[in-house]
Short mmCIF file of C-alpha atoms in Angstrom, two decimals:
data_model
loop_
_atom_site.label_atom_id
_atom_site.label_comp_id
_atom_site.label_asym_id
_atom_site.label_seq_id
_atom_site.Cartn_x
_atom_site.Cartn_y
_atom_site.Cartn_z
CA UNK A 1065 13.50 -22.14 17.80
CA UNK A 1066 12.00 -19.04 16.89
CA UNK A 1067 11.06 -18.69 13.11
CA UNK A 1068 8.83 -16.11 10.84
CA UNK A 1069 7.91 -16.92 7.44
CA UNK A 1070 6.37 -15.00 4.87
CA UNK A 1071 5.07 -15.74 2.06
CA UNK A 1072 1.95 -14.00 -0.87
CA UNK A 1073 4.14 -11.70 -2.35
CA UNK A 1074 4.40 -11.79 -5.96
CA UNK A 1075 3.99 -8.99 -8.89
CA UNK A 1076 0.28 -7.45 -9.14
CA UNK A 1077 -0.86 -4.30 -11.57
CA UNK A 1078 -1.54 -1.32 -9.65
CA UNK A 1079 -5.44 -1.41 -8.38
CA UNK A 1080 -4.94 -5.32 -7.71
CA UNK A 1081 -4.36 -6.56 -4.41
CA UNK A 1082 -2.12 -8.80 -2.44
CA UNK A 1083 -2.50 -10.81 1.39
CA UNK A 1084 0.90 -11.43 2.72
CA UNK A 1085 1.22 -13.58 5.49
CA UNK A 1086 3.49 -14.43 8.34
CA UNK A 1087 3.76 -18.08 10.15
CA UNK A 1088 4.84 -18.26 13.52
CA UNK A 1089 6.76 -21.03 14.97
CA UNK A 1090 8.87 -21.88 18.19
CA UNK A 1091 6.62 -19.68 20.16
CA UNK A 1092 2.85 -18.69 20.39
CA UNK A 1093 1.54 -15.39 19.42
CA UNK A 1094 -0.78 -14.80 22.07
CA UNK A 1095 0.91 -11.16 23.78
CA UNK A 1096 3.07 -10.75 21.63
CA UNK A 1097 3.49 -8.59 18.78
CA UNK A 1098 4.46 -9.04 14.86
CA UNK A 1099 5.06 -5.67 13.00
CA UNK A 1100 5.09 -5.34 8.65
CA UNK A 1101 7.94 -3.65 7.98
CA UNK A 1102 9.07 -2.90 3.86
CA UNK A 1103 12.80 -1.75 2.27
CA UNK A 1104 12.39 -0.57 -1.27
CA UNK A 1105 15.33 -0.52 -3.24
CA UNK A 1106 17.64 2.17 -2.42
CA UNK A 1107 15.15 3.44 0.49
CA UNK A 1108 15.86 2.67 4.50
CA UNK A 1109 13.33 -0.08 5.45
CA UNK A 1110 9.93 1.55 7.38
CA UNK A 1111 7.25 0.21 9.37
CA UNK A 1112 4.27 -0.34 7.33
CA UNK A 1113 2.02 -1.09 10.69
CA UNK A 1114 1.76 -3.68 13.52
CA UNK A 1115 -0.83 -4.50 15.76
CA UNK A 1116 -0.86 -5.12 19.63
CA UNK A 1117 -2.17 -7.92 21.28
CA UNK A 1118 -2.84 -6.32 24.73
CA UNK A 1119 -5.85 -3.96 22.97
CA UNK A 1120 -6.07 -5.67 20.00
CA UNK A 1121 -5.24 -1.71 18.25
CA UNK A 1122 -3.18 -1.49 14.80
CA UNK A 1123 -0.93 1.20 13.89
CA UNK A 1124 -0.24 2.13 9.81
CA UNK A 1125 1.64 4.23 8.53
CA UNK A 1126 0.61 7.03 6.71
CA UNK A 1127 0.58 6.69 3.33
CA UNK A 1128 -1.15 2.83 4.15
CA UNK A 1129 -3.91 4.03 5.81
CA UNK A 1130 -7.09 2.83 4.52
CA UNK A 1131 -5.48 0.32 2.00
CA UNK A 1132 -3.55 -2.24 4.08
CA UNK A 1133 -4.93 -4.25 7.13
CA UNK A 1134 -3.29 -6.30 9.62
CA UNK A 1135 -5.34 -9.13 11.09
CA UNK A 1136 -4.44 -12.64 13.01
CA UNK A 1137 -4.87 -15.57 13.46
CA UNK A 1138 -3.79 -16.84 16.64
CA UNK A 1139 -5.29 -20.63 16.06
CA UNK A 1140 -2.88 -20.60 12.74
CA UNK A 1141 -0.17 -18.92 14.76
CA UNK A 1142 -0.52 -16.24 12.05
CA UNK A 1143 -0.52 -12.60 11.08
CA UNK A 1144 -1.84 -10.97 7.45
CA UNK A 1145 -1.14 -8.27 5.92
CA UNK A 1146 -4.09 -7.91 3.58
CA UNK A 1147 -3.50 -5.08 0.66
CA UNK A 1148 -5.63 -3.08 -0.96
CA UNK A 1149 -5.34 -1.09 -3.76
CA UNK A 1150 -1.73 -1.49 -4.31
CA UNK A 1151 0.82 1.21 -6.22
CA UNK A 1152 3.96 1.17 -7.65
CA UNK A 1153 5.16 3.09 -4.82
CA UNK A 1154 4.45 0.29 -2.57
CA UNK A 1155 7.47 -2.43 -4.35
CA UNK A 1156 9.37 -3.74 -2.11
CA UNK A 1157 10.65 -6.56 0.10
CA UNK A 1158 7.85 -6.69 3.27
CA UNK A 1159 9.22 -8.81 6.39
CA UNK A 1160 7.19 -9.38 9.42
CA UNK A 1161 9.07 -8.91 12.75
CA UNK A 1162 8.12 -10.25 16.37
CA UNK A 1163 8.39 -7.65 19.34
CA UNK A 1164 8.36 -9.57 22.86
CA UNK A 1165 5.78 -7.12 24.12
CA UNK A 1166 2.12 -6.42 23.82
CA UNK A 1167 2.44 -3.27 22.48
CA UNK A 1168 3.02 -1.84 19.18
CA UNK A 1169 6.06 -0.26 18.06
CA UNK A 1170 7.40 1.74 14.40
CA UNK A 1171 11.06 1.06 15.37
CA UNK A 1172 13.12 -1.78 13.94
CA UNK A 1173 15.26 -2.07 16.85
CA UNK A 1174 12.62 -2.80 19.38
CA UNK A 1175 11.80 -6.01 17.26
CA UNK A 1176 13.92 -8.99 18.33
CA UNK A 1177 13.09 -12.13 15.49
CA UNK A 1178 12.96 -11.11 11.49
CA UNK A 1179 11.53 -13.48 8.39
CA UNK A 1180 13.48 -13.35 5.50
CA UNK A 1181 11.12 -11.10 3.49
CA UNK A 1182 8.74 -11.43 0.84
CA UNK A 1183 9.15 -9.56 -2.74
CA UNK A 1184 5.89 -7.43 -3.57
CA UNK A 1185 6.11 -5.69 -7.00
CA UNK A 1186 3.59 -3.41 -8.32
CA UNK A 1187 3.73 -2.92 -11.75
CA UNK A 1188 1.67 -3.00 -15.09
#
């Protein structure tokens, strides 16, 4: 059985930082792809980044970019999404999502197995 689980998120002041991360179960990693996805209240959910394991490149999304990271683990069966420099812009529930290809993708509906989310609030 196929399961993601998140878990790190919590409430941080803006500056602090936060590493979210996402066990795998029911299936290995290895070529195979887990993408960070957020929803903040009232907002469509977006993809935050992913990375691919055929090339081992990461995609961000813009306003991300040089703040969050995505890194694995594929001994742990697990992905990260280490944060940086966190604003109140970036509150929100973050779920990791497995794609059953190698490559990277921004679009929800390419991603077949959700977690249940992880609450990140950024506030002083």
């Amino acid at each position: 059985q196929v399961q993601l689980v998140e878990s790190g998120g919590g409430l941080v002041q803006p500056g602090g930082s936060l590493r979210l991360s996402c066990a795998a179960s029911g299936f290995t990693l290895d070529g195979y792809t887990i993408g960070w996805f957020r929803q903040a209240p009232g907002k469509e959910r977006e993809g935050v980044g992913c990375i691919s394991t055929s090339d081992w490149s990461a995609y961000y999304l813009n306003s991300v970019k040089g703040r969050f990271t995505i890194s694995r683990d594929n001994a742990k069966n697990t992905v990260y999404l280490q944060m940086n420099s966190l604003k109140p812009e970036d509150t929100a529930v973050y779920y990791c999502a497995l794609r059953t290809y190698s490559y990277c993708s921004n679009y929800e509906y390419q991603y077949t197995y959700w977690g249940q989310g992880t609450q990140v609030t950024v506030s002083s």
